[in-house]
mmCIF file of C-alpha atoms in Angstrom:
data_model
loop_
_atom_site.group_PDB
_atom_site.id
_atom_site.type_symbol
_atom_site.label_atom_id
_atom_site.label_comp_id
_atom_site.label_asym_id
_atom_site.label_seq_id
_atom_site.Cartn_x
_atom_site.Cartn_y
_atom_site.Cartn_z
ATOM 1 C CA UNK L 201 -8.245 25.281 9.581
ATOM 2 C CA UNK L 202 -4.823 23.983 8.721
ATOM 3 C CA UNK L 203 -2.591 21.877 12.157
ATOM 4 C CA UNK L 204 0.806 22.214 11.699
ATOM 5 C CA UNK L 205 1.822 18.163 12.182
ATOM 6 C CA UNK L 206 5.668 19.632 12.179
ATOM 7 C CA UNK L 207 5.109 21.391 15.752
ATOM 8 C CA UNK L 208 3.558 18.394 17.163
ATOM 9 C CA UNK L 209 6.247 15.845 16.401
ATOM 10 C CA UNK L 210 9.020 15.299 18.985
ATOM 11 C CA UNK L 211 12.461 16.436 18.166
ATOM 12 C CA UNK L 212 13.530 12.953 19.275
ATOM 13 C CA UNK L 213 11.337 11.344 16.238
ATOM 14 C CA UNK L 214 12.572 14.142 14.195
ATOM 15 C CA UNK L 215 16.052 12.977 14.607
ATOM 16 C CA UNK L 216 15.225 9.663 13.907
ATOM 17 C CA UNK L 217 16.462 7.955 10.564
ATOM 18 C CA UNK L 218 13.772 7.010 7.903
ATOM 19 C CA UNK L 219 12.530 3.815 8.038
ATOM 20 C CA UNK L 220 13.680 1.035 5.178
ATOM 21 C CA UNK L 221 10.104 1.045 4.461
ATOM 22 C CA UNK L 222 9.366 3.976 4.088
ATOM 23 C CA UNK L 223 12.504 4.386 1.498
ATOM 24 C CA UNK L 224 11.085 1.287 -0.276
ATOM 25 C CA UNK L 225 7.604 2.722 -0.663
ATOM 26 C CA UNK L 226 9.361 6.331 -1.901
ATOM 27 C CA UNK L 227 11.441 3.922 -4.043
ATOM 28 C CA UNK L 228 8.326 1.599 -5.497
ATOM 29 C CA UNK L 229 6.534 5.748 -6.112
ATOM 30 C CA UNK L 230 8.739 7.059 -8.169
ATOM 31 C CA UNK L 231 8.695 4.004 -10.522
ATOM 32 C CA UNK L 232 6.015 4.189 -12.987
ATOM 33 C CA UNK L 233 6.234 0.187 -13.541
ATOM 34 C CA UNK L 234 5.067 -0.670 -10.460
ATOM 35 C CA UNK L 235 1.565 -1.164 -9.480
ATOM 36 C CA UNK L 236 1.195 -0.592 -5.574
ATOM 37 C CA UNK L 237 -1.760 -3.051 -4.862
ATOM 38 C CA UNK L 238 -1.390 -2.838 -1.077
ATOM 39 C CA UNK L 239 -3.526 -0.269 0.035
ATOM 40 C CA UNK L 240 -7.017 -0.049 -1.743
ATOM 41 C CA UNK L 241 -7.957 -1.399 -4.704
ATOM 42 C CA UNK L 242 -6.869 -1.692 -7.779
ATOM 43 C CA UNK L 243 -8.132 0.760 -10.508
ATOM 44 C CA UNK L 244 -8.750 -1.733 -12.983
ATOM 45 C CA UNK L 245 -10.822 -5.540 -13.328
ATOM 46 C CA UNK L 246 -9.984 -8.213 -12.340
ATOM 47 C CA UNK L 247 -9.501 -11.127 -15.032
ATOM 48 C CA UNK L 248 -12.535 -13.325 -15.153
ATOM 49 C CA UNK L 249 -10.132 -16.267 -14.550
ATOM 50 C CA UNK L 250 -9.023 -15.317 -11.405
ATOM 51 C CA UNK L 251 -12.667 -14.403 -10.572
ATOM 52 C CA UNK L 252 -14.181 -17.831 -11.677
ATOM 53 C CA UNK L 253 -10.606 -19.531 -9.881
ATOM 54 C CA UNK L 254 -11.353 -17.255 -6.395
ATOM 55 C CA UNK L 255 -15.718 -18.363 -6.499
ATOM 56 C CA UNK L 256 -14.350 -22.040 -7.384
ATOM 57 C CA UNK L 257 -12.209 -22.173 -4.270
ATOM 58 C CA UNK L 258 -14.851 -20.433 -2.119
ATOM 59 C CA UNK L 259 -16.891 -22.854 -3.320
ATOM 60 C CA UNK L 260 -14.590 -26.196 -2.580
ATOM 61 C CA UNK L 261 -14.010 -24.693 0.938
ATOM 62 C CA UNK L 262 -10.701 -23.295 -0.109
ATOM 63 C CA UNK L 263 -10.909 -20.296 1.086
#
């Protein structure tokens, strides 16, 4: 079973301009050059660098 999120939303929101955000993130989308890392994971591994550099400061209280 399907809800129809359309019906439930005010016409008062409705009216309401986007947000900036919400043009950035529909800007950041439709750009194949950026990598959104801010929800989730990332889909690939992190550089053992950074992964030695993160346990070193975890380690030194750094954290």
């Amino acid at each position: 079973m399907s809800y129809n999120f359309d019906a439930a939303v005010s016409p008062f929101i409705k009216a309401r301009p986007p947000s900036g955000l919400a043009k950035f993130l529909d800007i950041m989308a439709a750009n194949p050059n950026i990598v959104p890392l801010s929800v989730g994971e990332p889909d690939f591994d992190i550089p053992q660098a950074v992964k030695d550099a993160e346990i070193n400061s975890i380690c030194e209280g750094k954290s």
